[in-house]
mmCIF file with all atom_site columns, C-alpha atoms in Angstrom:
data_model
loop_
_atom_site.group_PDB
_atom_site.id
_atom_site.type_symbol
_atom_site.label_atom_id
_atom_site.label_alt_id
_atom_site.label_comp_id
_atom_site.label_asym_id
_atom_site.label_entity_id
_atom_site.label_seq_id
_atom_site.pdbx_PDB_ins_code
_atom_site.Cartn_x
_atom_site.Cartn_y
_atom_site.Cartn_z
_atom_site.occupancy
_atom_site.B_iso_or_equiv
_atom_site.pdbx_formal_charge
_atom_site.auth_seq_id
_atom_site.auth_comp_id
_atom_site.auth_asym_id
_atom_site.auth_atom_id
_atom_site.pdbx_PDB_model_num
ATOM 1  C CA . UNK A 1 1  ? -19.150 115.126 119.998 1.00 88.00 ? 1  UNK A CA 1
ATOM 2  C CA . UNK A 1 2  ? -16.128 112.897 119.465 1.00 91.00 ? 2  UNK A CA 1
ATOM 3  C CA . UNK A 1 3  ? -14.200 114.776 122.150 1.00 93.00 ? 3  UNK A CA 1
ATOM 4  C CA . UNK A 1 4  ? -17.139 114.203 124.503 1.00 94.00 ? 4  UNK A CA 1
ATOM 5  C CA . UNK A 1 5  ? -17.235 110.489 123.702 1.00 93.00 ? 5  UNK A CA 1
ATOM 6  C CA . UNK A 1 6  ? -13.482 110.226 124.292 1.00 92.00 ? 6  UNK A CA 1
ATOM 7  C CA . UNK A 1 7  ? -13.686 112.126 127.580 1.00 92.00 ? 7  UNK A CA 1
ATOM 8  C CA . UNK A 1 8  ? -16.639 110.050 128.763 1.00 92.00 ? 8  UNK A CA 1
ATOM 9  C CA . UNK A 1 9  ? -14.830 106.809 127.897 1.00 89.00 ? 9  UNK A CA 1
ATOM 10 C CA . UNK A 1 10 ? -11.838 107.577 130.091 1.00 89.00 ? 10 UNK A CA 1
ATOM 11 C CA . UNK A 1 11 ? -11.523 106.087 133.535 1.00 88.00 ? 11 UNK A CA 1
ATOM 12 C CA . UNK A 1 12 ? -12.242 108.191 135.469 1.00 90.00 ? 12 UNK A CA 1
ATOM 13 C CA . UNK A 1 13 ? -14.544 110.247 133.253 1.00 89.00 ? 13 UNK A CA 1
ATOM 14 C CA . UNK A 1 14 ? -12.842 113.527 132.327 1.00 88.00 ? 14 UNK A CA 1
ATOM 15 C CA . UNK A 1 15 ? -15.392 115.948 130.859 1.00 92.00 ? 15 UNK A CA 1
ATOM 16 C CA . UNK A 1 16 ? -14.337 119.488 131.718 1.00 93.00 ? 16 UNK A CA 1
ATOM 17 C CA . UNK A 1 17 ? -16.446 122.648 131.789 1.00 94.00 ? 17 UNK A CA 1
ATOM 18 C CA . UNK A 1 18 ? -14.733 124.029 128.674 1.00 95.00 ? 18 UNK A CA 1
ATOM 19 C CA . UNK A 1 19 ? -15.759 121.044 126.549 1.00 95.00 ? 19 UNK A CA 1
ATOM 20 C CA . UNK A 1 20 ? -19.293 121.140 127.897 1.00 91.00 ? 20 UNK A CA 1
ATOM 21 C CA . UNK A 1 21 ? -19.450 124.877 127.217 1.00 94.00 ? 21 UNK A CA 1
ATOM 22 C CA . UNK A 1 22 ? -18.443 124.342 123.579 1.00 95.00 ? 22 UNK A CA 1
ATOM 23 C CA . UNK A 1 23 ? -21.107 121.671 123.176 1.00 95.00 ? 23 UNK A CA 1
ATOM 24 C CA . UNK A 1 24 ? -23.715 123.965 124.735 1.00 95.00 ? 24 UNK A CA 1
ATOM 25 C CA . UNK A 1 25 ? -23.129 126.399 121.849 1.00 96.00 ? 25 UNK A CA 1
ATOM 26 C CA . UNK A 1 26 ? -24.307 123.736 119.385 1.00 95.00 ? 26 UNK A CA 1
ATOM 27 C CA . UNK A 1 27 ? -26.890 121.755 121.347 1.00 96.00 ? 27 UNK A CA 1
ATOM 28 C CA . UNK A 1 28 ? -29.729 122.658 123.680 1.00 96.00 ? 28 UNK A CA 1
ATOM 29 C CA . UNK A 1 29 ? -30.087 121.043 127.104 1.00 95.00 ? 29 UNK A CA 1
ATOM 30 C CA . UNK A 1 30 ? -32.366 118.206 125.946 1.00 97.00 ? 30 UNK A CA 1
ATOM 31 C CA . UNK A 1 31 ? -30.027 117.381 123.052 1.00 96.00 ? 31 UNK A CA 1
ATOM 32 C CA . UNK A 1 32 ? -27.019 117.311 125.393 1.00 95.00 ? 32 UNK A CA 1
ATOM 33 C CA . UNK A 1 33 ? -28.815 114.965 127.768 1.00 96.00 ? 33 UNK A CA 1
ATOM 34 C CA . UNK A 1 34 ? -29.679 112.627 124.896 1.00 96.00 ? 34 UNK A CA 1
ATOM 35 C CA . UNK A 1 35 ? -26.151 112.796 123.484 1.00 95.00 ? 35 UNK A CA 1
ATOM 36 C CA . UNK A 1 36 ? -24.614 111.954 126.867 1.00 95.00 ? 36 UNK A CA 1
ATOM 37 C CA . UNK A 1 37 ? -27.122 109.116 127.336 1.00 96.00 ? 37 UNK A CA 1
ATOM 38 C CA . UNK A 1 38 ? -26.327 107.570 123.936 1.00 95.00 ? 38 UNK A CA 1
ATOM 39 C CA . UNK A 1 39 ? -22.571 107.781 124.504 1.00 94.00 ? 39 UNK A CA 1
ATOM 40 C CA . UNK A 1 40 ? -22.929 106.312 128.004 1.00 94.00 ? 40 UNK A CA 1
ATOM 41 C CA . UNK A 1 41 ? -25.097 103.452 126.703 1.00 94.00 ? 41 UNK A CA 1
ATOM 42 C CA . UNK A 1 42 ? -22.663 102.559 123.915 1.00 91.00 ? 42 UNK A CA 1
ATOM 43 C CA . UNK A 1 43 ? -19.734 102.741 126.331 1.00 91.00 ? 43 UNK A CA 1
ATOM 44 C CA . UNK A 1 44 ? -21.545 100.469 128.770 1.00 92.00 ? 44 UNK A CA 1
ATOM 45 C CA . UNK A 1 45 ? -22.444 98.050  125.983 1.00 90.00 ? 45 UNK A CA 1
ATOM 46 C CA . UNK A 1 46 ? -18.868 97.894  124.703 1.00 88.00 ? 46 UNK A CA 1
ATOM 47 C CA . UNK A 1 47 ? -17.469 97.254  128.189 1.00 87.00 ? 47 UNK A CA 1
ATOM 48 C CA . UNK A 1 48 ? -20.123 94.619  128.846 1.00 90.00 ? 48 UNK A CA 1
ATOM 49 C CA . UNK A 1 49 ? -19.313 92.791  125.613 1.00 88.00 ? 49 UNK A CA 1
ATOM 50 C CA . UNK A 1 50 ? -15.543 92.982  126.233 1.00 87.00 ? 50 UNK A CA 1
ATOM 51 C CA . UNK A 1 51 ? -15.927 91.643  129.755 1.00 91.00 ? 51 UNK A CA 1
ATOM 52 C CA . UNK A 1 52 ? -17.895 88.634  128.556 1.00 90.00 ? 52 UNK A CA 1
ATOM 53 C CA . UNK A 1 53 ? -15.749 88.095  125.463 1.00 90.00 ? 53 UNK A CA 1
ATOM 54 C CA . UNK A 1 54 ? -18.653 88.798  123.117 1.00 86.00 ? 54 UNK A CA 1
ATOM 55 C CA . UNK A 1 55 ? -17.341 89.440  119.627 1.00 82.00 ? 55 UNK A CA 1
ATOM 56 C CA . UNK A 1 56 ? -18.785 90.225  116.230 1.00 76.00 ? 56 UNK A CA 1
ATOM 57 C CA . UNK A 1 57 ? -20.910 87.487  114.713 1.00 74.00 ? 57 UNK A CA 1
ATOM 58 C CA . UNK A 1 58 ? -20.560 88.757  111.156 1.00 71.00 ? 58 UNK A CA 1
ATOM 59 C CA . UNK A 1 59 ? -24.115 90.021  110.743 1.00 68.00 ? 59 UNK A CA 1
ATOM 60 C CA . UNK A 1 60 ? -22.903 93.190  109.051 1.00 68.00 ? 60 UNK A CA 1
ATOM 61 C CA . UNK A 1 61 ? -20.120 91.607  107.005 1.00 71.00 ? 61 UNK A CA 1
ATOM 62 C CA . UNK A 1 62 ? -20.042 93.337  103.651 1.00 67.00 ? 62 UNK A CA 1
ATOM 63 C CA . UNK A 1 63 ? -22.955 95.581  104.635 1.00 68.00 ? 63 UNK A CA 1
ATOM 64 C CA . UNK A 1 64 ? -21.539 99.056  104.502 1.00 69.00 ? 64 UNK A CA 1
ATOM 65 C CA . UNK A 1 65 ? -21.970 102.238 102.554 1.00 70.00 ? 65 UNK A CA 1
ATOM 66 C CA . UNK A 1 66 ? -18.779 103.263 100.777 1.00 71.00 ? 66 UNK A CA 1
ATOM 67 C CA . UNK A 1 67 ? -17.922 106.936 100.950 1.00 74.00 ? 67 UNK A CA 1
ATOM 68 C CA . UNK A 1 68 ? -18.257 108.798 97.676  1.00 78.00 ? 68 UNK A CA 1
ATOM 69 C CA . UNK A 1 69 ? -15.036 109.575 95.815  1.00 82.00 ? 69 UNK A CA 1
ATOM 70 C CA . UNK A 1 70 ? -14.525 113.308 95.398  1.00 78.00 ? 70 UNK A CA 1
ATOM 71 C CA . UNK A 1 71 ? -12.487 114.683 92.540  1.00 73.00 ? 71 UNK A CA 1
ATOM 72 C CA . UNK A 1 72 ? -10.017 117.415 93.534  1.00 69.00 ? 72 UNK A CA 1
#
């Protein structure tokens, strides 16, 4: 999924058949459509905000879930 997001975020978009084939092993057609739509929406939103200089307003400051510490 991260490789797809990276490929979709390039200009021009660079999603090759091999990557899509690997994703098709894990996701059905409807899931792939939804995944592509979500990535495209977030990419659009990020570019929109950058263009207009919209930055974080601190609404999530300090609101995060720390990852659990695993003992070796």
